[in-house]
PDB file of C-alpha atoms in Angstrom:
ATOM      1  CA  UNK A   1      11.856 -18.017 -14.860  1.00 78.00           C
ATOM      2  CA  UNK A   2       8.953 -20.322 -14.433  1.00 87.00           C
ATOM      3  CA  UNK A   3       7.455 -21.859 -17.574  1.00 94.00           C
ATOM      4  CA  UNK A   4       5.022 -24.587 -18.498  1.00 97.00           C
ATOM      5  CA  UNK A   5       5.233 -26.284 -21.865  1.00 97.00           C
ATOM      6  CA  UNK A   6       2.523 -28.398 -23.399  1.00 97.00           C
ATOM      7  CA  UNK A   7       4.104 -29.288 -26.729  1.00 97.00           C
ATOM      8  CA  UNK A   8       1.071 -31.192 -28.064  1.00 97.00           C
ATOM      9  CA  UNK A   9      -1.237 -28.625 -29.554  1.00 96.00           C
ATOM     10  CA  UNK A  10      -3.914 -31.002 -30.630  1.00 97.00           C
ATOM     11  CA  UNK A  11      -4.447 -34.782 -30.265  1.00 97.00           C
ATOM     12  CA  UNK A  12      -7.099 -36.837 -31.988  1.00 97.00           C
ATOM     13  CA  UNK A  13      -7.985 -40.333 -30.746  1.00 97.00           C
ATOM     14  CA  UNK A  14     -10.751 -42.820 -31.381  1.00 97.00           C
ATOM     15  CA  UNK A  15     -13.031 -43.668 -28.468  1.00 97.00           C
ATOM     16  CA  UNK A  16     -11.660 -46.262 -26.036  1.00 97.00           C
ATOM     17  CA  UNK A  17      -8.062 -45.465 -26.895  1.00 97.00           C
ATOM     18  CA  UNK A  18      -5.702 -44.398 -24.110  1.00 97.00           C
ATOM     19  CA  UNK A  19      -4.089 -40.962 -24.513  1.00 98.00           C
ATOM     20  CA  UNK A  20      -1.340 -39.163 -22.600  1.00 98.00           C
ATOM     21  CA  UNK A  21      -1.060 -35.425 -22.412  1.00 98.00           C
ATOM     22  CA  UNK A  22       2.439 -34.089 -21.733  1.00 98.00           C
ATOM     23  CA  UNK A  23       3.419 -31.281 -19.426  1.00 98.00           C
ATOM     24  CA  UNK A  24       6.951 -30.059 -18.811  1.00 98.00           C
ATOM     25  CA  UNK A  25       7.684 -27.262 -16.332  1.00 97.00           C
ATOM     26  CA  UNK A  26      10.546 -25.077 -15.337  1.00 96.00           C
ATOM     27  CA  UNK A  27      10.992 -23.439 -11.905  1.00 92.00           C
ATOM     28  CA  UNK A  28      13.780 -22.483  -9.508  1.00 90.00           C
ATOM     29  CA  UNK A  29      11.614 -23.057  -6.474  1.00 88.00           C
ATOM     30  CA  UNK A  30      12.025 -26.238  -4.477  1.00 88.00           C
ATOM     31  CA  UNK A  31       8.427 -26.070  -3.320  1.00 90.00           C
ATOM     32  CA  UNK A  32       5.776 -25.642  -5.927  1.00 92.00           C
ATOM     33  CA  UNK A  33       2.429 -26.989  -7.017  1.00 94.00           C
ATOM     34  CA  UNK A  34       1.258 -28.473 -10.294  1.00 95.00           C
ATOM     35  CA  UNK A  35      -2.296 -28.521 -11.524  1.00 95.00           C
ATOM     36  CA  UNK A  36      -4.388 -29.852 -14.423  1.00 97.00           C
ATOM     37  CA  UNK A  37      -7.555 -28.161 -15.599  1.00 97.00           C
ATOM     38  CA  UNK A  38     -10.095 -29.144 -18.180  1.00 97.00           C
ATOM     39  CA  UNK A  39     -11.823 -26.608 -20.443  1.00 96.00           C
ATOM     40  CA  UNK A  40     -14.762 -28.236 -22.236  1.00 95.00           C
ATOM     41  CA  UNK A  41     -16.418 -26.580 -25.189  1.00 92.00           C
ATOM     42  CA  UNK A  42     -18.742 -24.719 -22.770  1.00 91.00           C
ATOM     43  CA  UNK A  43     -15.664 -22.710 -21.720  1.00 91.00           C
ATOM     44  CA  UNK A  44     -15.358 -23.071 -17.973  1.00 93.00           C
ATOM     45  CA  UNK A  45     -12.148 -24.209 -16.368  1.00 95.00           C
ATOM     46  CA  UNK A  46     -12.639 -27.397 -14.294  1.00 95.00           C
ATOM     47  CA  UNK A  47     -10.062 -28.366 -11.662  1.00 95.00           C
ATOM     48  CA  UNK A  48      -8.763 -31.939 -12.045  1.00 95.00           C
ATOM     49  CA  UNK A  49      -5.747 -32.396  -9.768  1.00 94.00           C
ATOM     50  CA  UNK A  50      -3.227 -30.552  -7.539  1.00 93.00           C
ATOM     51  CA  UNK A  51       0.112 -32.056  -6.734  1.00 93.00           C
ATOM     52  CA  UNK A  52       2.958 -30.581  -4.569  1.00 91.00           C
ATOM     53  CA  UNK A  53       6.539 -30.923  -5.429  1.00 91.00           C
ATOM     54  CA  UNK A  54       7.327 -33.266  -2.538  1.00 90.00           C
ATOM     55  CA  UNK A  55       4.724 -35.855  -3.463  1.00 87.00           C
ATOM     56  CA  UNK A  56       5.930 -37.924  -6.442  1.00 84.00           C
ATOM     57  CA  UNK A  57       3.413 -40.651  -5.978  1.00 84.00           C
ATOM     58  CA  UNK A  58       1.344 -41.280  -9.064  1.00 85.00           C
ATOM     59  CA  UNK A  59      -2.349 -40.719  -8.685  1.00 87.00           C
ATOM     60  CA  UNK A  60      -5.321 -42.517 -10.203  1.00 88.00           C
ATOM     61  CA  UNK A  61      -8.858 -41.251 -10.257  1.00 89.00           C
ATOM     62  CA  UNK A  62     -11.191 -43.476 -12.284  1.00 93.00           C
ATOM     63  CA  UNK A  63      -9.966 -43.357 -15.910  1.00 95.00           C
ATOM     64  CA  UNK A  64      -7.629 -40.463 -15.123  1.00 95.00           C
ATOM     65  CA  UNK A  65      -4.070 -40.915 -13.941  1.00 94.00           C
ATOM     66  CA  UNK A  66      -1.152 -38.624 -13.458  1.00 95.00           C
ATOM     67  CA  UNK A  67       2.562 -39.305 -13.541  1.00 95.00           C
ATOM     68  CA  UNK A  68       4.788 -36.744 -11.774  1.00 95.00           C
ATOM     69  CA  UNK A  69       8.538 -37.126 -12.399  1.00 94.00           C
ATOM     70  CA  UNK A  70      10.683 -34.464 -10.751  1.00 93.00           C
ATOM     71  CA  UNK A  71      13.840 -35.771 -12.470  1.00 93.00           C
ATOM     72  CA  UNK A  72      12.463 -34.813 -15.879  1.00 95.00           C
ATOM     73  CA  UNK A  73      10.284 -31.941 -14.614  1.00 96.00           C
ATOM     74  CA  UNK A  74       7.204 -33.545 -16.100  1.00 96.00           C
ATOM     75  CA  UNK A  75       3.650 -33.982 -14.911  1.00 96.00           C
ATOM     76  CA  UNK A  76       1.842 -36.051 -17.549  1.00 97.00           C
ATOM     77  CA  UNK A  77      -1.850 -36.903 -17.622  1.00 97.00           C
ATOM     78  CA  UNK A  78      -3.245 -40.111 -19.072  1.00 96.00           C
ATOM     79  CA  UNK A  79      -6.855 -40.811 -19.903  1.00 97.00           C
ATOM     80  CA  UNK A  80      -7.617 -44.517 -20.167  1.00 96.00           C
ATOM     81  CA  UNK A  81     -10.415 -45.751 -22.438  1.00 97.00           C
ATOM     82  CA  UNK A  82     -11.171 -42.243 -23.675  1.00 97.00           C
ATOM     83  CA  UNK A  83     -14.775 -41.159 -24.233  1.00 97.00           C
ATOM     84  CA  UNK A  84     -16.313 -38.475 -26.424  1.00 96.00           C
ATOM     85  CA  UNK A  85     -17.059 -36.468 -23.255  1.00 96.00           C
ATOM     86  CA  UNK A  86     -13.327 -36.163 -22.660  1.00 97.00           C
ATOM     87  CA  UNK A  87     -13.053 -33.885 -25.663  1.00 97.00           C
ATOM     88  CA  UNK A  88     -11.798 -30.543 -24.316  1.00 97.00           C
ATOM     89  CA  UNK A  89      -8.721 -28.364 -23.939  1.00 97.00           C
ATOM     90  CA  UNK A  90      -6.523 -29.494 -21.068  1.00 98.00           C
ATOM     91  CA  UNK A  91      -4.246 -27.044 -19.248  1.00 97.00           C
ATOM     92  CA  UNK A  92      -1.286 -27.772 -17.072  1.00 97.00           C
ATOM     93  CA  UNK A  93      -0.366 -25.059 -14.556  1.00 96.00           C
ATOM     94  CA  UNK A  94       2.399 -24.298 -12.131  1.00 95.00           C
ATOM     95  CA  UNK A  95       2.229 -22.280  -8.914  1.00 92.00           C
ATOM     96  CA  UNK A  96       5.316 -21.294  -7.029  1.00 81.00           C
ATOM     97  CA  UNK A  97       5.458 -20.615  -3.295  1.00 80.00           C
ATOM     98  CA  UNK A  98       7.830 -17.683  -3.329  1.00 75.00           C
ATOM     99  CA  UNK A  99       6.621 -14.336  -4.517  1.00 70.00           C
ATOM    100  CA  UNK A 100       3.105 -14.570  -5.921  1.00 75.00           C
ATOM    101  CA  UNK A 101       0.943 -17.625  -6.024  1.00 79.00           C
ATOM    102  CA  UNK A 102      -0.332 -16.920  -9.490  1.00 85.00           C
ATOM    103  CA  UNK A 103      -0.704 -19.778 -11.894  1.00 90.00           C
ATOM    104  CA  UNK A 104       1.538 -20.031 -14.935  1.00 93.00           C
ATOM    105  CA  UNK A 105      -0.454 -21.936 -17.517  1.00 95.00           C
ATOM    106  CA  UNK A 106       0.780 -23.966 -20.454  1.00 96.00           C
ATOM    107  CA  UNK A 107      -0.757 -23.266 -23.828  1.00 96.00           C
ATOM    108  CA  UNK A 108      -3.145 -26.197 -23.540  1.00 96.00           C
ATOM    109  CA  UNK A 109      -3.685 -29.391 -25.508  1.00 97.00           C
ATOM    110  CA  UNK A 110      -6.899 -29.805 -27.466  1.00 97.00           C
ATOM    111  CA  UNK A 111      -8.098 -33.377 -27.189  1.00 98.00           C
ATOM    112  CA  UNK A 112     -10.606 -34.682 -29.728  1.00 98.00           C
ATOM    113  CA  UNK A 113     -12.161 -38.012 -28.993  1.00 97.00           C
ATOM    114  CA  UNK A 114     -13.921 -39.431 -32.068  1.00 97.00           C
ATOM    115  CA  UNK A 115     -16.836 -41.834 -31.799  1.00 94.00           C
TER     116      UNK A 115
ATOM    117  CA  UNK B   1     -20.362 -25.868 -10.539  1.00 86.00           C
ATOM    118  CA  UNK B   2     -17.248 -24.350  -8.885  1.00 87.00           C
ATOM    119  CA  UNK B   3     -19.227 -22.001  -6.655  1.00 93.00           C
ATOM    120  CA  UNK B   4     -17.644 -18.954  -8.215  1.00 97.00           C
ATOM    121  CA  UNK B   5     -20.030 -16.735 -10.075  1.00 97.00           C
ATOM    122  CA  UNK B   6     -19.298 -14.190 -12.760  1.00 97.00           C
ATOM    123  CA  UNK B   7     -21.524 -11.679 -14.469  1.00 97.00           C
ATOM    124  CA  UNK B   8     -22.307 -10.924 -17.165  1.00 97.00           C
ATOM    125  CA  UNK B   9     -21.717 -14.079 -19.122  1.00 96.00           C
ATOM    126  CA  UNK B  10     -21.304 -12.128 -22.403  1.00 97.00           C
ATOM    127  CA  UNK B  11     -20.570  -8.517 -23.133  1.00 97.00           C
ATOM    128  CA  UNK B  12     -20.433  -6.779 -26.452  1.00 97.00           C
ATOM    129  CA  UNK B  13     -19.241  -3.238 -26.595  1.00 97.00           C
ATOM    130  CA  UNK B  14     -17.472  -0.721 -28.822  1.00 97.00           C
ATOM    131  CA  UNK B  15     -13.885   0.501 -28.861  1.00 98.00           C
ATOM    132  CA  UNK B  16     -13.238   3.342 -26.426  1.00 97.00           C
ATOM    133  CA  UNK B  17     -15.916   2.206 -23.977  1.00 98.00           C
ATOM    134  CA  UNK B  18     -15.600   1.106 -20.354  1.00 98.00           C
ATOM    135  CA  UNK B  19     -17.037  -2.093 -18.811  1.00 98.00           C
ATOM    136  CA  UNK B  20     -17.139  -3.670 -15.413  1.00 98.00           C
ATOM    137  CA  UNK B  21     -16.952  -7.402 -14.843  1.00 98.00           C
ATOM    138  CA  UNK B  22     -18.156  -8.818 -11.550  1.00 98.00           C
ATOM    139  CA  UNK B  23     -17.111 -11.877  -9.597  1.00 98.00           C
ATOM    140  CA  UNK B  24     -18.394 -13.508  -6.408  1.00 98.00           C
ATOM    141  CA  UNK B  25     -15.982 -15.992  -4.831  1.00 97.00           C
ATOM    142  CA  UNK B  26     -16.832 -19.349  -3.300  1.00 97.00           C
ATOM    143  CA  UNK B  27     -18.250 -19.053   0.240  1.00 96.00           C
ATOM    144  CA  UNK B  28     -15.328 -18.806   2.681  1.00 94.00           C
ATOM    145  CA  UNK B  29     -12.692 -17.890   0.112  1.00 96.00           C
ATOM    146  CA  UNK B  30     -10.813 -14.707   0.816  1.00 96.00           C
ATOM    147  CA  UNK B  31      -8.690 -14.494  -2.294  1.00 95.00           C
ATOM    148  CA  UNK B  32      -9.779 -13.549  -5.812  1.00 96.00           C
ATOM    149  CA  UNK B  33      -7.751 -13.762  -9.002  1.00 95.00           C
ATOM    150  CA  UNK B  34      -8.401 -12.383 -12.483  1.00 97.00           C
ATOM    151  CA  UNK B  35      -7.099 -14.060 -15.621  1.00 96.00           C
ATOM    152  CA  UNK B  36      -7.478 -13.181 -19.279  1.00 97.00           C
ATOM    153  CA  UNK B  37      -7.706 -15.878 -21.933  1.00 96.00           C
ATOM    154  CA  UNK B  38      -7.044 -14.735 -25.538  1.00 93.00           C
ATOM    155  CA  UNK B  39      -6.122 -16.634 -28.602  1.00 85.00           C
ATOM    156  CA  UNK B  40      -2.714 -15.088 -28.969  1.00 83.00           C
ATOM    157  CA  UNK B  41      -1.690 -14.736 -25.293  1.00 84.00           C
ATOM    158  CA  UNK B  42      -3.333 -17.837 -23.768  1.00 89.00           C
ATOM    159  CA  UNK B  43      -4.276 -17.743 -20.123  1.00 93.00           C
ATOM    160  CA  UNK B  44      -2.598 -14.810 -18.373  1.00 94.00           C
ATOM    161  CA  UNK B  45      -2.735 -13.773 -14.769  1.00 93.00           C
ATOM    162  CA  UNK B  46      -3.859 -10.198 -14.289  1.00 95.00           C
ATOM    163  CA  UNK B  47      -4.199  -9.458 -10.574  1.00 95.00           C
ATOM    164  CA  UNK B  48      -4.922 -10.989  -7.150  1.00 94.00           C
ATOM    165  CA  UNK B  49      -6.745  -9.637  -4.164  1.00 95.00           C
ATOM    166  CA  UNK B  50      -6.807 -11.009  -0.669  1.00 94.00           C
ATOM    167  CA  UNK B  51      -9.409  -9.871   1.837  1.00 95.00           C
ATOM    168  CA  UNK B  52      -9.774  -6.547   0.147  1.00 95.00           C
ATOM    169  CA  UNK B  53      -6.131  -5.846  -0.430  1.00 94.00           C
ATOM    170  CA  UNK B  54      -4.183  -6.162  -3.704  1.00 94.00           C
ATOM    171  CA  UNK B  55      -1.624  -8.945  -3.236  1.00 91.00           C
ATOM    172  CA  UNK B  56      -0.052  -9.458  -6.667  1.00 90.00           C
ATOM    173  CA  UNK B  57      -0.111  -7.939 -10.089  1.00 92.00           C
ATOM    174  CA  UNK B  58       0.526  -9.669 -13.396  1.00 91.00           C
ATOM    175  CA  UNK B  59       0.229  -8.484 -16.945  1.00 84.00           C
ATOM    176  CA  UNK B  60      -2.479  -6.036 -16.284  1.00 93.00           C
ATOM    177  CA  UNK B  61      -2.715  -2.987 -18.492  1.00 94.00           C
ATOM    178  CA  UNK B  62      -2.901   0.531 -16.987  1.00 96.00           C
ATOM    179  CA  UNK B  63      -6.382   0.856 -18.550  1.00 97.00           C
ATOM    180  CA  UNK B  64      -7.589  -2.057 -16.390  1.00 97.00           C
ATOM    181  CA  UNK B  65      -8.174  -1.857 -12.639  1.00 97.00           C
ATOM    182  CA  UNK B  66      -9.773  -4.020 -10.063  1.00 97.00           C
ATOM    183  CA  UNK B  67     -10.978  -3.975  -6.515  1.00 97.00           C
ATOM    184  CA  UNK B  68     -12.345  -6.376  -3.911  1.00 98.00           C
ATOM    185  CA  UNK B  69     -15.106  -5.142  -1.701  1.00 97.00           C
ATOM    186  CA  UNK B  70     -15.770  -5.783   2.052  1.00 96.00           C
ATOM    187  CA  UNK B  71     -18.264  -8.555   1.079  1.00 96.00           C
ATOM    188  CA  UNK B  72     -15.371 -10.116  -0.897  1.00 97.00           C
ATOM    189  CA  UNK B  73     -16.916  -9.805  -4.315  1.00 97.00           C
ATOM    190  CA  UNK B  74     -14.537  -8.308  -6.890  1.00 98.00           C
ATOM    191  CA  UNK B  75     -14.857  -6.165  -9.938  1.00 98.00           C
ATOM    192  CA  UNK B  76     -12.565  -5.782 -12.940  1.00 98.00           C
ATOM    193  CA  UNK B  77     -12.874  -2.484 -14.766  1.00 98.00           C
ATOM    194  CA  UNK B  78     -11.691  -2.198 -18.315  1.00 98.00           C
ATOM    195  CA  UNK B  79     -11.566   1.204 -19.933  1.00 97.00           C
ATOM    196  CA  UNK B  80     -10.700   2.733 -23.276  1.00 97.00           C
ATOM    197  CA  UNK B  81     -11.335  -0.604 -24.761  1.00 97.00           C
ATOM    198  CA  UNK B  82      -9.443  -1.725 -27.831  1.00 97.00           C
ATOM    199  CA  UNK B  83     -10.176  -4.597 -30.279  1.00 96.00           C
ATOM    200  CA  UNK B  84      -7.403  -6.576 -28.717  1.00 95.00           C
ATOM    201  CA  UNK B  85      -9.139  -6.598 -25.395  1.00 96.00           C
ATOM    202  CA  UNK B  86     -11.647  -9.061 -26.720  1.00 97.00           C
ATOM    203  CA  UNK B  87     -11.099 -12.177 -24.625  1.00 97.00           C
ATOM    204  CA  UNK B  88     -12.507 -14.542 -21.994  1.00 97.00           C
ATOM    205  CA  UNK B  89     -12.010 -13.116 -18.509  1.00 98.00           C
ATOM    206  CA  UNK B  90     -11.918 -15.498 -15.654  1.00 97.00           C
ATOM    207  CA  UNK B  91     -12.222 -14.964 -12.008  1.00 97.00           C
ATOM    208  CA  UNK B  92     -10.928 -17.612  -9.636  1.00 96.00           C
ATOM    209  CA  UNK B  93     -11.073 -17.820  -5.831  1.00 96.00           C
ATOM    210  CA  UNK B  94      -9.162 -19.680  -3.168  1.00 94.00           C
ATOM    211  CA  UNK B  95      -9.321 -19.836   0.686  1.00 93.00           C
ATOM    212  CA  UNK B  96      -5.977 -18.197   1.613  1.00 86.00           C
ATOM    213  CA  UNK B  97      -4.434 -17.075  -1.624  1.00 80.00           C
ATOM    214  CA  UNK B  98      -1.228 -19.063  -0.788  1.00 82.00           C
ATOM    215  CA  UNK B  99      -0.734 -22.082  -3.097  1.00 78.00           C
ATOM    216  CA  UNK B 100      -4.375 -23.130  -2.651  1.00 84.00           C
ATOM    217  CA  UNK B 101      -6.289 -24.694  -5.454  1.00 91.00           C
ATOM    218  CA  UNK B 102      -7.957 -21.954  -7.413  1.00 93.00           C
ATOM    219  CA  UNK B 103     -11.536 -22.576  -8.466  1.00 95.00           C
ATOM    220  CA  UNK B 104     -12.624 -20.782 -11.553  1.00 96.00           C
ATOM    221  CA  UNK B 105     -15.840 -19.084 -12.474  1.00 96.00           C
ATOM    222  CA  UNK B 106     -17.590 -19.622 -15.842  1.00 96.00           C
ATOM    223  CA  UNK B 107     -15.907 -16.569 -17.339  1.00 96.00           C
ATOM    224  CA  UNK B 108     -17.159 -13.396 -19.040  1.00 97.00           C
ATOM    225  CA  UNK B 109     -16.674 -13.267 -22.751  1.00 97.00           C
ATOM    226  CA  UNK B 110     -15.931  -9.731 -23.863  1.00 97.00           C
ATOM    227  CA  UNK B 111     -16.232  -8.715 -27.493  1.00 97.00           C
ATOM    228  CA  UNK B 112     -15.028  -5.307 -28.529  1.00 97.00           C
ATOM    229  CA  UNK B 113     -16.308  -4.146 -31.901  1.00 96.00           C
TER     230      UNK B 113
END
């Protein structure tokens, strides 16, 4: 069965530190999609990235970068030089391509960036 | 702003009551999804509609129902409410409903007293 594990419940860092949020997934599908969403204190879910299972290239977007490793079923998210505005709950999600296209979410990692 | 709108933003009601949550998808999106976020269950998929038809069902209780109208807006009806139904309810939309990126609305926070 499909599953997403975010083992880090809460992480606290000091501003300007780098931080990596871990995501491990399980699926039997060969084609699937992985996502990261940010949930700031205001509560909305903000889309950050979508990656398909055939694209293992790492991606960088400003201070954000993502490392997808199929061999370890991981899709980790790194924030470089963290800022207070990065404080939020971050969710990793998996969408398969057989059956439904619902998202399976991890339990989220709460990131606190201290000034 | 994702382009998905949800009303109301907050809803406070009593046990046993019935409420309706409303969602308008992004312009051009045909598929709507409903999710429930609670402290004990996390983010759970409830149901998906595509162009007016139910496409997939998740952990949706029998007391809950949904529909998508011809103008593509969707409503989630929750009846015989219990304290445990208190949660944040999200609507998301996507163009085709097939492995697209889902864009989420701001959510409706339901409190059952």
